[in-house]
GROMACS .gro file of C-alpha atoms in nm:
model
  374
    1MET     CA    1   0.000   0.000   0.000
    2ALA     CA    2   0.288   0.236   0.076
    3ALA     CA    3   0.428   0.182  -0.272
    4LEU     CA    4   0.085   0.244  -0.421
    5ARG     CA    5   0.052   0.572  -0.230
    6VAL     CA    6   0.395   0.684  -0.351
    7ALA     CA    7   0.314   0.601  -0.712
    8ARG     CA    8  -0.020   0.779  -0.687
    9GLY     CA    9   0.154   1.083  -0.540
   10LEU     CA   10   0.407   1.081  -0.824
   11PHE     CA   11   0.141   1.091  -1.095
   12ARG     CA   12  -0.056   1.354  -0.905
   13SER     CA   13   0.218   1.603  -0.827
   14CYS     CA   14   0.544   1.553  -1.010
   15ARG     CA   15   0.424   1.715  -1.333
   16GLY     CA   16   0.404   2.054  -1.168
   17VAL     CA   17   0.729   2.021  -0.976
   18GLN     CA   18   1.043   2.189  -1.093
   19SER     CA   19   1.362   2.237  -0.899
   20VAL     CA   20   1.495   2.590  -0.862
   21ASP     CA   21   1.841   2.557  -1.014
   22TYR     CA   22   2.114   2.815  -1.033
   23ASP     CA   23   2.406   2.837  -1.268
   24ALA     CA   24   2.707   2.828  -1.037
   25ARG     CA   25   2.930   2.984  -1.301
   26ALA     CA   26   2.687   3.271  -1.354
   27LEU     CA   27   2.682   3.343  -0.983
   28PHE     CA   28   3.053   3.408  -0.983
   29LEU     CA   29   3.064   3.604  -1.309
   30GLY     CA   30   3.102   3.969  -1.228
   31ALA     CA   31   3.136   3.895  -0.858
   32ARG     CA   32   3.342   4.147  -0.672
   33ARG     CA   33   3.465   3.903  -0.414
   34PRO     CA   34   3.716   3.623  -0.477
   35VAL     CA   35   3.568   3.278  -0.505
   36CYS     CA   36   3.763   3.171  -0.200
   37THR     CA   37   3.652   3.318   0.128
   38SER     CA   38   3.722   3.276   0.494
   39SER     CA   39   3.375   3.388   0.599
   40SER     CA   40   3.209   3.164   0.854
   41ASP     CA   41   2.890   3.184   0.648
   42ASP     CA   42   3.045   3.003   0.353
   43ILE     CA   43   3.355   2.804   0.424
   44SER     CA   44   3.400   2.710   0.063
   45GLY     CA   45   3.718   2.512   0.080
   46CYS     CA   46   4.013   2.743   0.021
   47GLU     CA   47   4.353   2.673   0.164
   48GLY     CA   48   4.396   2.790   0.520
   49ALA     CA   49   4.692   2.974   0.666
   50ASP     CA   50   4.871   2.640   0.707
   51GLY     CA   51   4.831   2.557   0.337
   52VAL     CA   52   4.597   2.263   0.400
   53ARG     CA   53   4.301   2.253   0.164
   54LYS     CA   54   3.957   2.239   0.326
   55ALA     CA   55   3.664   2.062   0.170
   56GLN     CA   56   3.429   2.261  -0.051
   57PHE     CA   57   3.051   2.238  -0.050
   58ALA     CA   58   3.055   2.151  -0.421
   59ASP     CA   59   3.312   1.869  -0.382
   60ALA     CA   60   3.181   1.535  -0.502
   61GLU     CA   61   3.273   1.365  -0.173
   62VAL     CA   62   3.096   1.634   0.032
   63GLN     CA   63   2.787   1.616  -0.188
   64GLU     CA   64   2.780   1.238  -0.157
   65ILE     CA   65   2.796   1.256   0.224
   66LEU     CA   66   2.528   1.526   0.247
   67THR     CA   67   2.300   1.339   0.008
   68ARG     CA   68   2.335   1.019   0.209
   69ILE     CA   69   2.266   1.197   0.538
   70THR     CA   70   1.960   1.370   0.388
   71GLY     CA   71   1.786   1.038   0.328
   72LEU     CA   72   1.513   0.957   0.077
   73ASP     CA   73   1.160   0.936   0.214
   74LEU     CA   74   0.928   0.918  -0.088
   75GLU     CA   75   0.615   0.992   0.112
   76ARG     CA   76   0.786   1.304   0.251
   77VAL     CA   77   0.907   1.421  -0.090
   78PHE     CA   78   0.569   1.369  -0.258
   79LYS     CA   79   0.357   1.478   0.034
   80PRO     CA   80   0.020   1.635  -0.054
   81ILE     CA   81   0.009   2.011  -0.090
   82LYS     CA   82  -0.282   2.250  -0.081
   83ARG     CA   83  -0.392   2.339  -0.431
   84GLU     CA   84  -0.701   2.364  -0.649
   85LEU     CA   85  -0.915   2.054  -0.608
   86LYS     CA   86  -0.936   1.845  -0.924
   87PRO     CA   87  -1.103   1.510  -0.991
   88PRO     CA   88  -0.868   1.223  -0.905
   89LYS     CA   89  -0.725   0.997  -1.172
   90TYR     CA   90  -0.706   0.623  -1.120
   91LYS     CA   91  -0.481   0.381  -1.304
   92LEU     CA   92  -0.480   0.003  -1.290
   93MET     CA   93  -0.126  -0.136  -1.272
   94THR     CA   94   0.035  -0.472  -1.265
   95ASP     CA   95   0.303  -0.543  -1.007
   96ALA     CA   96   0.570  -0.477  -1.269
   97GLN     CA   97   0.415  -0.143  -1.364
   98LEU     CA   98   0.389  -0.046  -0.999
   99GLU     CA   99   0.757  -0.124  -0.942
  100GLU     CA  100   0.845   0.083  -1.247
  101ALA     CA  101   0.635   0.373  -1.117
  102VAL     CA  102   0.809   0.357  -0.778
  103LEU     CA  103   1.147   0.355  -0.954
  104ARG     CA  104   1.049   0.665  -1.150
  105ALA     CA  105   0.933   0.823  -0.824
  106ARG     CA  106   1.276   0.760  -0.670
  107GLU     CA  107   1.447   0.919  -0.970
  108GLN     CA  108   1.216   1.220  -0.953
  109ALA     CA  109   1.267   1.245  -0.577
  110GLY     CA  110   1.643   1.253  -0.629
  111LYS     CA  111   1.602   1.556  -0.855
  112LEU     CA  112   1.374   1.729  -0.605
  113LEU     CA  113   1.630   1.673  -0.329
  114LYS     CA  114   1.903   1.852  -0.522
  115MET     CA  115   2.054   2.094  -0.273
  116PRO     CA  116   2.060   2.469  -0.343
  117LEU     CA  117   2.400   2.629  -0.382
  118VAL     CA  118   2.597   2.750  -0.082
  119VAL     CA  119   2.805   3.040  -0.212
  120PRO     CA  120   2.978   3.341  -0.054
  121GLU     CA  121   2.765   3.647   0.008
  122ARG     CA  122   2.815   3.912  -0.257
  123GLN     CA  123   2.990   4.231  -0.153
  124PRO     CA  124   2.818   4.568  -0.193
  125ILE     CA  125   2.864   4.759  -0.519
  126ASP     CA  126   2.982   5.115  -0.457
  127ASP     CA  127   3.159   5.208  -0.782
  128VAL     CA  128   3.129   5.573  -0.886
  129LEU     CA  129   3.181   5.625  -1.259
  130ALA     CA  130   3.159   6.003  -1.284
  131GLU     CA  131   3.084   6.322  -1.086
  132ASP     CA  132   2.907   6.563  -1.322
  133THR     CA  133   2.830   6.861  -1.100
  134ILE     CA  134   2.691   7.048  -1.400
  135LEU     CA  135   2.385   6.821  -1.382
  136GLU     CA  136   2.323   6.883  -1.012
  137GLY     CA  137   1.969   6.994  -0.934
  138MET     CA  138   1.833   6.936  -1.286
  139ASP     CA  139   1.595   6.671  -1.154
  140THR     CA  140   1.476   6.542  -0.819
  141ALA     CA  141   1.452   6.177  -0.925
  142LYS     CA  142   1.714   5.916  -1.002
  143HIS     CA  143   1.754   5.802  -1.363
  144VAL     CA  144   1.840   5.437  -1.425
  145PHE     CA  145   1.996   5.309  -1.748
  146THR     CA  146   1.971   4.935  -1.809
  147ASP     CA  147   2.115   4.712  -2.080
  148ILE     CA  148   1.815   4.498  -2.179
  149THR     CA  149   1.992   4.292  -2.446
  150PHE     CA  150   1.814   3.958  -2.426
  151SER     CA  151   2.123   3.740  -2.469
  152THR     CA  152   2.329   3.913  -2.197
  153PRO     CA  153   2.360   3.712  -1.873
  154HIS     CA  154   2.207   3.900  -1.581
  155ARG     CA  155   2.533   3.902  -1.391
  156GLU     CA  156   2.704   4.079  -1.681
  157ARG     CA  157   2.421   4.321  -1.751
  158PHE     CA  158   2.535   4.685  -1.728
  159ILE     CA  159   2.307   4.898  -1.506
  160VAL     CA  160   2.395   5.250  -1.392
  161VAL     CA  161   2.215   5.516  -1.190
  162ARG     CA  162   2.232   5.894  -1.234
  163GLU     CA  163   2.177   6.065  -0.899
  164PRO     CA  164   2.012   6.411  -0.868
  165SER     CA  165   2.353   6.536  -0.752
  166GLY     CA  166   2.497   6.452  -1.094
  167MET     CA  167   2.689   6.146  -0.976
  168LEU     CA  168   2.687   5.846  -1.212
  169ARG     CA  169   2.735   5.515  -1.033
  170LYS     CA  170   2.678   5.146  -1.080
  171ALA     CA  171   2.348   5.012  -0.948
  172THR     CA  172   2.351   4.833  -0.613
  173TRP     CA  173   2.261   4.464  -0.593
  174GLU     CA  174   1.913   4.545  -0.464
  175GLU     CA  175   1.855   4.786  -0.753
  176ARG     CA  176   1.985   4.531  -1.002
  177ASP     CA  177   1.759   4.257  -0.872
  178ARG     CA  178   1.454   4.484  -0.887
  179LEU     CA  179   1.525   4.615  -1.238
  180ILE     CA  180   1.605   4.273  -1.378
  181GLN     CA  181   1.274   4.150  -1.237
  182VAL     CA  182   1.099   4.441  -1.416
  183TYR     CA  183   1.247   4.363  -1.758
  184PHE     CA  184   1.288   3.987  -1.721
  185PRO     CA  185   1.021   3.878  -1.470
  186LYS     CA  186   1.076   3.548  -1.294
  187GLU     CA  187   0.762   3.355  -1.210
  188GLY     CA  188   0.677   3.371  -0.841
  189ARG     CA  189   0.924   3.650  -0.760
  190LYS     CA  190   0.792   3.986  -0.636
  191LEU     CA  191   0.949   4.329  -0.686
  192THR     CA  192   0.949   4.372  -0.309
  193ALA     CA  193   0.988   4.090  -0.062
  194PRO     CA  194   0.653   3.955   0.070
  195PRO     CA  195   0.571   4.015   0.438
  196ILE     CA  196   0.652   3.653   0.519
  197PHE     CA  197   1.019   3.753   0.530
  198ASN     CA  198   0.965   4.003   0.811
  199GLU     CA  199   1.144   3.866   1.114
  200GLU     CA  200   0.828   3.858   1.327
  201ASN     CA  201   0.641   3.660   1.062
  202LEU     CA  202   0.933   3.423   1.025
  203LYS     CA  203   0.918   3.347   1.395
  204VAL     CA  204   0.551   3.258   1.358
  205MET     CA  205   0.626   3.027   1.066
  206PHE     CA  206   0.911   2.860   1.250
  207ARG     CA  207   0.698   2.796   1.558
  208GLN     CA  208   0.463   2.607   1.326
  209ASP     CA  209   0.755   2.400   1.189
  210ARG     CA  210   0.707   2.547   0.841
  211HIS     CA  211   1.077   2.597   0.776
  212GLU     CA  212   1.071   2.408   0.446
  213GLU     CA  213   0.786   2.624   0.317
  214VAL     CA  214   0.977   2.942   0.401
  215LEU     CA  215   1.302   2.819   0.249
  216ASN     CA  216   1.133   2.706  -0.072
  217HIS     CA  217   0.982   3.051  -0.115
  218CYS     CA  218   1.319   3.207  -0.031
  219LEU     CA  219   1.474   3.018  -0.323
  220VAL     CA  220   1.232   3.187  -0.560
  221GLN     CA  221   1.241   3.538  -0.414
  222PHE     CA  222   1.615   3.590  -0.356
  223GLU     CA  223   1.945   3.514  -0.525
  224PRO     CA  224   2.151   3.254  -0.333
  225ASP     CA  225   2.435   3.499  -0.268
  226SER     CA  226   2.215   3.786  -0.150
  227ALA     CA  227   2.211   3.912   0.208
  228ASP     CA  228   1.836   3.840   0.242
  229PHE     CA  229   1.884   3.482   0.127
  230LYS     CA  230   2.159   3.431   0.384
  231LYS     CA  231   1.957   3.597   0.658
  232VAL     CA  232   1.648   3.378   0.609
  233HIS     CA  233   1.854   3.058   0.598
  234THR     CA  234   2.053   3.159   0.906
  235LEU     CA  235   1.735   3.231   1.106
  236ALA     CA  236   1.580   2.900   0.998
  237PHE     CA  237   1.889   2.694   1.077
  238GLU     CA  238   1.947   2.867   1.410
  239HIS     CA  239   1.588   2.798   1.517
  240LEU     CA  240   1.618   2.431   1.424
  241GLU     CA  241   1.945   2.406   1.614
  242GLN     CA  242   1.807   2.575   1.925
  243GLU     CA  243   1.493   2.358   1.927
  244ALA     CA  244   1.676   2.041   1.814
  245LYS     CA  245   1.413   1.990   1.541
  246TYR     CA  246   1.645   1.855   1.275
  247GLU     CA  247   1.383   1.609   1.151
  248VAL     CA  248   1.175   1.900   1.017
  249LEU     CA  249   1.413   1.925   0.720
  250ARG     CA  250   1.520   1.563   0.688
  251SER     CA  251   1.457   1.420   0.342
  252THR     CA  252   1.429   1.771   0.196
  253ARG     CA  253   1.676   1.959  -0.021
  254PHE     CA  254   1.758   2.188   0.271
  255PHE     CA  255   1.889   1.924   0.509
  256GLY     CA  256   2.231   1.918   0.340
  257PRO     CA  257   2.278   2.296   0.371
  258LEU     CA  258   2.166   2.271   0.736
  259VAL     CA  259   2.434   2.008   0.804
  260TRP     CA  260   2.692   2.218   0.620
  261TYR     CA  261   2.594   2.524   0.822
  262LEU     CA  262   2.650   2.339   1.150
  263VAL     CA  263   2.968   2.162   1.042
  264THR     CA  264   3.142   2.479   0.924
  265ARG     CA  265   3.066   2.638   1.261
  266ARG     CA  266   3.180   2.329   1.457
  267ARG     CA  267   2.836   2.297   1.618
  268VAL     CA  268   2.740   1.940   1.537
  269ASP     CA  269   2.690   1.807   1.891
  270GLY     CA  270   2.315   1.848   1.883
  271LEU     CA  271   2.274   1.689   1.541
  272LEU     CA  272   2.511   1.404   1.627
  273THR     CA  273   2.320   1.337   1.949
  274ASP     CA  274   1.992   1.339   1.759
  275MET     CA  275   2.126   1.086   1.508
  276LEU     CA  276   2.241   0.849   1.781
  277GLN     CA  277   1.908   0.879   1.962
  278ARG     CA  278   1.731   0.782   1.640
  279ASP     CA  279   1.966   0.487   1.576
  280ARG     CA  280   2.115   0.657   1.271
  281LEU     CA  281   2.468   0.533   1.340
  282GLN     CA  282   2.578   0.544   0.977
  283ASP     CA  283   2.463   0.905   0.949
  284ALA     CA  284   2.656   0.991   1.265
  285LEU     CA  285   2.973   0.838   1.117
  286SER     CA  286   2.921   1.031   0.793
  287LEU     CA  287   2.875   1.352   0.992
  288VAL     CA  288   3.206   1.307   1.174
  289ARG     CA  289   3.376   1.219   0.847
  290LEU     CA  290   3.243   1.541   0.694
  291PHE     CA  291   3.361   1.737   0.999
  292ASN     CA  292   3.714   1.605   0.948
  293LEU     CA  293   3.708   1.699   0.580
  294VAL     CA  294   3.601   2.056   0.655
  295HIS     CA  295   3.841   2.094   0.951
  296PRO     CA  296   4.145   1.889   0.846
  297GLN     CA  297   4.369   2.051   1.109
  298SER     CA  298   4.139   1.985   1.403
  299ASP     CA  299   4.254   1.746   1.676
  300CYS     CA  300   3.975   1.509   1.575
  301ALA     CA  301   4.088   1.492   1.212
  302LEU     CA  302   4.458   1.462   1.295
  303GLN     CA  303   4.405   1.181   1.545
  304ALA     CA  304   4.168   1.000   1.309
  305VAL     CA  305   4.437   1.003   1.040
  306GLN     CA  306   4.710   0.907   1.284
  307GLN     CA  307   4.514   0.613   1.423
  308GLN     CA  308   4.351   0.527   1.089
  309ALA     CA  309   4.025   0.519   1.281
  310THR     CA  310   3.702   0.386   1.136
  311GLY     CA  311   3.357   0.298   1.266
  312LEU     CA  312   3.292   0.352   1.635
  313ASP     CA  313   3.653   0.453   1.693
  314LEU     CA  314   3.591   0.759   1.477
  315LEU     CA  315   3.303   0.865   1.702
  316LYS     CA  316   3.511   0.803   2.015
  317ILE     CA  317   3.785   1.032   1.888
  318PHE     CA  318   3.530   1.301   1.811
  319ALA     CA  319   3.378   1.267   2.157
  320ASP     CA  320   3.721   1.305   2.320
  321CYS     CA  321   3.850   1.592   2.104
  322GLU     CA  322   3.554   1.803   1.991
  323SER     CA  323   3.227   1.716   2.157
  324GLN     CA  324   3.080   1.909   2.449
  325LYS     CA  325   2.841   1.619   2.505
  326SER     CA  326   3.104   1.350   2.516
  327GLY     CA  327   2.934   1.169   2.807
  328PHE     CA  328   2.616   1.100   2.613
  329ILE     CA  329   2.802   1.001   2.297
  330LYS     CA  330   3.026   0.757   2.483
  331LEU     CA  331   2.725   0.608   2.661
  332ALA     CA  332   2.548   0.559   2.328
  333LEU     CA  333   2.858   0.398   2.180
  334GLN     CA  334   2.881   0.157   2.474
  335THR     CA  335   2.524   0.053   2.400
  336TYR     CA  336   2.615  -0.019   2.037
  337GLU     CA  337   2.924  -0.215   2.144
  338HIS     CA  338   2.734  -0.428   2.395
  339SER     CA  339   2.461  -0.500   2.141
  340GLY     CA  340   2.718  -0.606   1.883
  341THR     CA  341   2.562  -0.377   1.622
  342ASP     CA  342   2.726  -0.396   1.282
  343ILE     CA  343   2.779  -0.066   1.103
  344VAL     CA  344   2.612  -0.104   0.766
  345LEU     CA  345   2.462   0.144   0.526
  346THR     CA  346   2.085   0.110   0.543
  347ALA     CA  347   1.816   0.280   0.340
  348PRO     CA  348   1.617   0.550   0.518
  349GLN     CA  349   1.292   0.431   0.667
  350SER     CA  350   0.969   0.565   0.526
  351LYS     CA  351   0.716   0.712   0.758
  352PRO     CA  352   0.388   0.520   0.790
  353GLY     CA  353   0.176   0.807   0.661
  354ILE     CA  354   0.122   1.177   0.617
  355SER     CA  355  -0.012   1.371   0.914
  356ALA     CA  356  -0.297   1.615   0.885
  357GLN     CA  357  -0.058   1.893   0.983
  358HIS     CA  358   0.106   1.870   0.642
  359LEU     CA  359  -0.224   1.956   0.476
  360GLN     CA  360  -0.305   2.256   0.693
  361THR     CA  361  -0.117   2.521   0.498
  362THR     CA  362  -0.241   2.878   0.477
  363HIS     CA  363  -0.168   3.051   0.146
  364GLY     CA  364  -0.201   3.416   0.058
  365GLU     CA  365  -0.197   3.560   0.411
  366LEU     CA  366   0.178   3.610   0.410
  367GLY     CA  367   0.227   3.601   0.035
  368ILE     CA  368   0.337   3.237   0.003
  369PRO     CA  369   0.294   3.085  -0.346
  370ASP     CA  370   0.286   2.717  -0.432
  371TYR     CA  371   0.657   2.654  -0.488
  372ARG     CA  372   0.593   2.335  -0.683
  373SER     CA  373   0.466   2.541  -0.975
  374PHE     CA  374   0.805   2.705  -1.033
   0.00000   0.00000   0.00000
């Protein structure tokens, strides 16, 4: 029956689903900051002061670890969403056809779980091109000049602003985003951010565990290197960390960025504890492995290499060197040792059903569109 529900959900909803993808190369074209950065927001993998290369978010090994930790719960990925009611469609399938439908659902789910980019925040644009005092006072409004050549990438598009003082400058990022939306409108994006992104409204959404809904809308409204994009993600991740509600984003495309956010800040104790409490031993090992890749000069990483540690030994080293909850982790590891548990990679377990809470979504009040239509 679970397979039948998944297949039915695939036929019902996957047609209108489209991932919000970004061209990584385009994001860096015209950027005023080097690709490598030491910012705590985006530890992207440059060499540190000691010359040791740190892992990057886009590295194949990092992506493989984050994808595995995210899990694949088909009923979660294809959960019902509130939309216009239409007559249901029924299809009779043989067992072979049902298996094929489930396989297609897994492939589609993999695409929907593609993680959004984690890139450095763009630096402000403050370039002044000319100071023409002769034009001062000729008008009280700003004049904006935009290159609207269709084939020009948005990051390379030339946009300048003439101030009433006569100063000619390049447009700021906020002005660029607004003007590009005017000439090249993107479906679902507003000229001004909807009220959902007010901090007070975000707190209301987070108390209702609607983090995924907020983050999906954030992907549509903001560029992934904008300050607003970073702010919304930071607030969402911080709330999940404080409340230890990591499961809210599990098996979504935002779980990987959440893990990356915590790992780069060396704040994985809560997540690691949660994994052990839920008997996700393999995920806990992958988390420590990722920590060592991102922080290759940490005591944990150095001792793991020196001792060639694997399995439970890797967790023990982390508990001794990095964890502030080493007592709980060691106690959990003793339980695994006494039970003789083998460390094997297991598929994520599917939940038995969809709760009514997932269907109780209010649209329009805070300006939240149906993200699956983008």
